[in-house]
PDB file of C-alpha atoms in Angstrom:
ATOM      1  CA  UNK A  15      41.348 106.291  -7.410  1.00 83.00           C
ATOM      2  CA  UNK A  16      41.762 103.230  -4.707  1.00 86.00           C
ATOM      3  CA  UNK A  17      43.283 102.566  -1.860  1.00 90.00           C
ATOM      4  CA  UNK A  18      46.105  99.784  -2.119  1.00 90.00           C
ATOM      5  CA  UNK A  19      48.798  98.451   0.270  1.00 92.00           C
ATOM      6  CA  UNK A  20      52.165  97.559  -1.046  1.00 93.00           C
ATOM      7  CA  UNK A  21      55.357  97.388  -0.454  1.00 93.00           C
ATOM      8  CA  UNK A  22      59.309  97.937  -2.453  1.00 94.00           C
ATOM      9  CA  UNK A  23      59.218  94.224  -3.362  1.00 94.00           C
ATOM     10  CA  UNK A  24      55.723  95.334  -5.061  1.00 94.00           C
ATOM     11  CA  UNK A  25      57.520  97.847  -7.451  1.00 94.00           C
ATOM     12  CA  UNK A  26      60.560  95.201  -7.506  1.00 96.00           C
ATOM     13  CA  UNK A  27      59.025  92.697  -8.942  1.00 94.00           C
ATOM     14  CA  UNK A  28      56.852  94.454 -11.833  1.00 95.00           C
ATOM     15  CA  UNK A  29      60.664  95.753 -13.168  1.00 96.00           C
ATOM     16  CA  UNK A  30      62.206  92.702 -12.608  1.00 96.00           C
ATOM     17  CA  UNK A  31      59.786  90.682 -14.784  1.00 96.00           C
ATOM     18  CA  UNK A  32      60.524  92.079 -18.178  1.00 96.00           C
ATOM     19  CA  UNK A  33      58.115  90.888 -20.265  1.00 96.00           C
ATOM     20  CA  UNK A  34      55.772  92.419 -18.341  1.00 95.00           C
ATOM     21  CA  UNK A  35      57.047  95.277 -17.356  1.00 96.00           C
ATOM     22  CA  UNK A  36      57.920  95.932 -21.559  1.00 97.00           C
ATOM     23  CA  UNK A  37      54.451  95.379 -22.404  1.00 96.00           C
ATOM     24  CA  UNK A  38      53.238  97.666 -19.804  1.00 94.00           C
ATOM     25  CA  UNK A  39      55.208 100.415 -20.447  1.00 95.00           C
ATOM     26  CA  UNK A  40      54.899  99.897 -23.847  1.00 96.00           C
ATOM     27  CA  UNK A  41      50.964 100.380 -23.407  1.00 94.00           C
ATOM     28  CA  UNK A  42      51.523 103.494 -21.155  1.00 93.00           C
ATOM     29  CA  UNK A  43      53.981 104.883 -24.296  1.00 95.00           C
ATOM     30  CA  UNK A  44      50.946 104.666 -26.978  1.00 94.00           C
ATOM     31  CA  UNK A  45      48.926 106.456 -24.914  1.00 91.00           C
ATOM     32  CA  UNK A  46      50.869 109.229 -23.855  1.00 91.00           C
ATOM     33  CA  UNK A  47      52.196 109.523 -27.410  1.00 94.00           C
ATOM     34  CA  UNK A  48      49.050 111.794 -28.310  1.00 92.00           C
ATOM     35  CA  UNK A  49      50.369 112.426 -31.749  1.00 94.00           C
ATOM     36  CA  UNK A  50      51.187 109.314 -32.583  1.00 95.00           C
ATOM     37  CA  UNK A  51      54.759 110.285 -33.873  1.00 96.00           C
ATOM     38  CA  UNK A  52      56.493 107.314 -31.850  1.00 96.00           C
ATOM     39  CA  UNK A  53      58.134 109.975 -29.299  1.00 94.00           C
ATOM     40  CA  UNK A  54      56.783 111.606 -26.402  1.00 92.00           C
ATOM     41  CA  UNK A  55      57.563 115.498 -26.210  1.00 90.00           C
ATOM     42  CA  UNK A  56      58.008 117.291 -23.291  1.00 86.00           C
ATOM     43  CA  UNK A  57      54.008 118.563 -23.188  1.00 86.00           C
ATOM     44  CA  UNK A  58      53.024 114.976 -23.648  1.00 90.00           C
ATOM     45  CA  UNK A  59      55.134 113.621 -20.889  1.00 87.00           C
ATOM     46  CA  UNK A  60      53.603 116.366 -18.594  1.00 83.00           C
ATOM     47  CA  UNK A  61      50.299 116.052 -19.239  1.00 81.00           C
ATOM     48  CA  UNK A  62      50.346 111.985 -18.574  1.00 82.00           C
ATOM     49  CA  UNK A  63      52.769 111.047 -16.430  1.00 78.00           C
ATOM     50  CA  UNK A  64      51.364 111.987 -13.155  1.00 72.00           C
ATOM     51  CA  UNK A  65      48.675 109.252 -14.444  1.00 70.00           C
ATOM     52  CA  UNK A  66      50.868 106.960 -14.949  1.00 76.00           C
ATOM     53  CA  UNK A  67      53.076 107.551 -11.838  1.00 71.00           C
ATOM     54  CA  UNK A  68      52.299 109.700  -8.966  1.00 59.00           C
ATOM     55  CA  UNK A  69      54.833 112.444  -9.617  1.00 44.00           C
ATOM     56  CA  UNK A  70      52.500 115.754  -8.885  1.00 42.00           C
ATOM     57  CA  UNK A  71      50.722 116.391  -6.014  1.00 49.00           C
ATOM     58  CA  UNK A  72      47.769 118.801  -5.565  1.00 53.00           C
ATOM     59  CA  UNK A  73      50.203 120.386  -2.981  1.00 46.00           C
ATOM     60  CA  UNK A  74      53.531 120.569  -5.254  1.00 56.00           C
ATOM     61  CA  UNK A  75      54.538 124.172  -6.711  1.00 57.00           C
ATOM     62  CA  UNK A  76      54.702 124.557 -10.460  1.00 68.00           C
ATOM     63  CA  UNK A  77      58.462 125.467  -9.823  1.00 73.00           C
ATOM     64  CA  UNK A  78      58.745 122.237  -7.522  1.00 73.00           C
ATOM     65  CA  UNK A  79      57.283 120.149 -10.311  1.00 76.00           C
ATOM     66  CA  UNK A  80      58.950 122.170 -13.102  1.00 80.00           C
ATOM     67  CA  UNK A  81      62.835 120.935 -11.250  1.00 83.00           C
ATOM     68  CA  UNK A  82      61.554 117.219 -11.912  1.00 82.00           C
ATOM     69  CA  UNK A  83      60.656 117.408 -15.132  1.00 84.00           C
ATOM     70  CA  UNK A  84      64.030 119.668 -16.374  1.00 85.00           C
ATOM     71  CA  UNK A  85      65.829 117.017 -14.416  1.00 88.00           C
ATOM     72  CA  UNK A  86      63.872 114.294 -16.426  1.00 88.00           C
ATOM     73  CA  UNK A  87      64.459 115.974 -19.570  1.00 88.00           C
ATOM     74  CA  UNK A  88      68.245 116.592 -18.929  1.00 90.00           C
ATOM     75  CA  UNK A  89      68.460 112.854 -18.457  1.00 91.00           C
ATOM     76  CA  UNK A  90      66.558 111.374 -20.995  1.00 89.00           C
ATOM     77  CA  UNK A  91      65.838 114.135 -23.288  1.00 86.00           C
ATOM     78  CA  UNK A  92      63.217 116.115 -24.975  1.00 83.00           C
ATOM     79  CA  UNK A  93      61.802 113.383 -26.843  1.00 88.00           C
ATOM     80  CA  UNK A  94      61.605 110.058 -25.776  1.00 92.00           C
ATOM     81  CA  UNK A  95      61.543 107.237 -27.790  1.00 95.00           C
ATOM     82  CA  UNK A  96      59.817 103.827 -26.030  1.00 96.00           C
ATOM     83  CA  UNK A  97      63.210 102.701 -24.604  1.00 96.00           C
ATOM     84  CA  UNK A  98      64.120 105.852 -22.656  1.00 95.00           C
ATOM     85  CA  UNK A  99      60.583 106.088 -21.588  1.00 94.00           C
ATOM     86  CA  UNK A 100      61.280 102.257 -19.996  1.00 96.00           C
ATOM     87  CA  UNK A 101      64.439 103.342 -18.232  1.00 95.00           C
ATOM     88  CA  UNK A 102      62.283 107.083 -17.285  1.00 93.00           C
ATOM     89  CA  UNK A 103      59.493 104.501 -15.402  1.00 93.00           C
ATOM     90  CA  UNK A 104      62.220 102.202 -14.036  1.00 95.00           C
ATOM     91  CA  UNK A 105      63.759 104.626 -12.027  1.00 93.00           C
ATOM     92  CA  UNK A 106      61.288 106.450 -10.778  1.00 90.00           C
ATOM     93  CA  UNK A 107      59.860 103.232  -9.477  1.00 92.00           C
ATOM     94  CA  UNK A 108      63.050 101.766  -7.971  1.00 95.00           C
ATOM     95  CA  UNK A 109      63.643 105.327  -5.973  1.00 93.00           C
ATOM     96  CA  UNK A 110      60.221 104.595  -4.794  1.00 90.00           C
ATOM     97  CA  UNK A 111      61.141 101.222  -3.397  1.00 94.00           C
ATOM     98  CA  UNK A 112      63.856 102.375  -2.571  1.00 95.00           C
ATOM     99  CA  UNK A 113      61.987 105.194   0.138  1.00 92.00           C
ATOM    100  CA  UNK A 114      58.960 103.115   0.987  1.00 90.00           C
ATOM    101  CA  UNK A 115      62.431 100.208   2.218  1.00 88.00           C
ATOM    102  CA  UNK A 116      60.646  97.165   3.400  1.00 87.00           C
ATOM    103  CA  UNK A 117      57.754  98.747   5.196  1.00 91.00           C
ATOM    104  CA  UNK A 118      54.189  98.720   4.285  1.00 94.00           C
ATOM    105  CA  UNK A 119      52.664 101.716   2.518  1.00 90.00           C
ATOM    106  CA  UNK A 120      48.895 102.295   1.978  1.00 90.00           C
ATOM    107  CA  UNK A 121      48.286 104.779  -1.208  1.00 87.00           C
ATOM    108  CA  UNK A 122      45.551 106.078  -2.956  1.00 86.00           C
ATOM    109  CA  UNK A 123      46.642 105.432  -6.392  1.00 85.00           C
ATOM    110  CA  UNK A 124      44.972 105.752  -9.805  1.00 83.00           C
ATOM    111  CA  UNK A 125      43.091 102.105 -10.292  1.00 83.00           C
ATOM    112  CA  UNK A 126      44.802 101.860 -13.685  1.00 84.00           C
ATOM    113  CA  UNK A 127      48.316 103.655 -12.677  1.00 85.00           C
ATOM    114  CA  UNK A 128      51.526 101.807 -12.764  1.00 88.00           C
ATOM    115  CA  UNK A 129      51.273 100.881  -8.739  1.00 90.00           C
ATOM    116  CA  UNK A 130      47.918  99.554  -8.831  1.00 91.00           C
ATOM    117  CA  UNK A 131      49.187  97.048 -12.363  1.00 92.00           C
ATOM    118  CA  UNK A 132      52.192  96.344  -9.909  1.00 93.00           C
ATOM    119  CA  UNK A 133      50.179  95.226  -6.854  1.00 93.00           C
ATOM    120  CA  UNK A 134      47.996  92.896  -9.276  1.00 93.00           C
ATOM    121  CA  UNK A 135      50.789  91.975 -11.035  1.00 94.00           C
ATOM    122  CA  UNK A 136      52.416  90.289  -7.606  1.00 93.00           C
ATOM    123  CA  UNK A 137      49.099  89.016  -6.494  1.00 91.00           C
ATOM    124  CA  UNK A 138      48.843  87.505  -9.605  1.00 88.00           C
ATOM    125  CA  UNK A 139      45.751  89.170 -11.290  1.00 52.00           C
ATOM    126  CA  UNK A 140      45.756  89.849 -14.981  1.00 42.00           C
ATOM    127  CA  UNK A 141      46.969  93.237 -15.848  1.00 46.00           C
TER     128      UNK A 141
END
């Protein structure tokens, strides 16, 4: 875990350059996608995307963090392929910008989570 400062133009930016933000989430996919079967299931999903994105907290519910995931899954579905795991990241990241608005927000954020590849992404550090 690290400490970072960033801000919506952070998260922004990392979707708005597509190349990288393909590759990325493309990189995140294979390694959620335990079974290699080219889809993630609903117990892969849960068991890696709160490394990927912060979306469980130590002080969530189960039931609180059960209503995102049924919401996820009624979106997307059960079993997403690559592309619907793009569009799954790309949201979650632009309601985040979208909250955090314009104002600085320090995080403690896994060093090789989506945030932290965004914040060196707009410094310009290799991700």
């Amino acid at each position: 875990m690290i400490e970072t400062v960033f801000t919506s133009q952070t998260l922004m930016g990392l979707i708005s350059d597509k190349k990288s933000f393909k590759s990325l989430t493309d990189d995140y996919f294979k390694i959620l996608d335990l079974d290699g079967d080219g889809t993630l299931s609903p117990s892969e999903l849960r068991k890696g995307l709160n490394r990927v994105v912060a979306v469980e907290s130590e002080v969530a519910s189960g039931e609180e963090t059960d209503s995102v995931y049924t919401a996820i899954f009624e979106r997307f579905g059960e079993n997403l392929v690559p592309e619907k795991f793009r569009e799954l990241i790309s949201e979650i990241l632009t309601a985040m910008a979208r909250a955090f608005g314009n104002s600085p927000v320090i995080m403690v954020v896994h060093s090789d989570g989506l945030i932290m590849k965004a914040v060196r992404h707009e410094s310009g550090k290799a991700m």
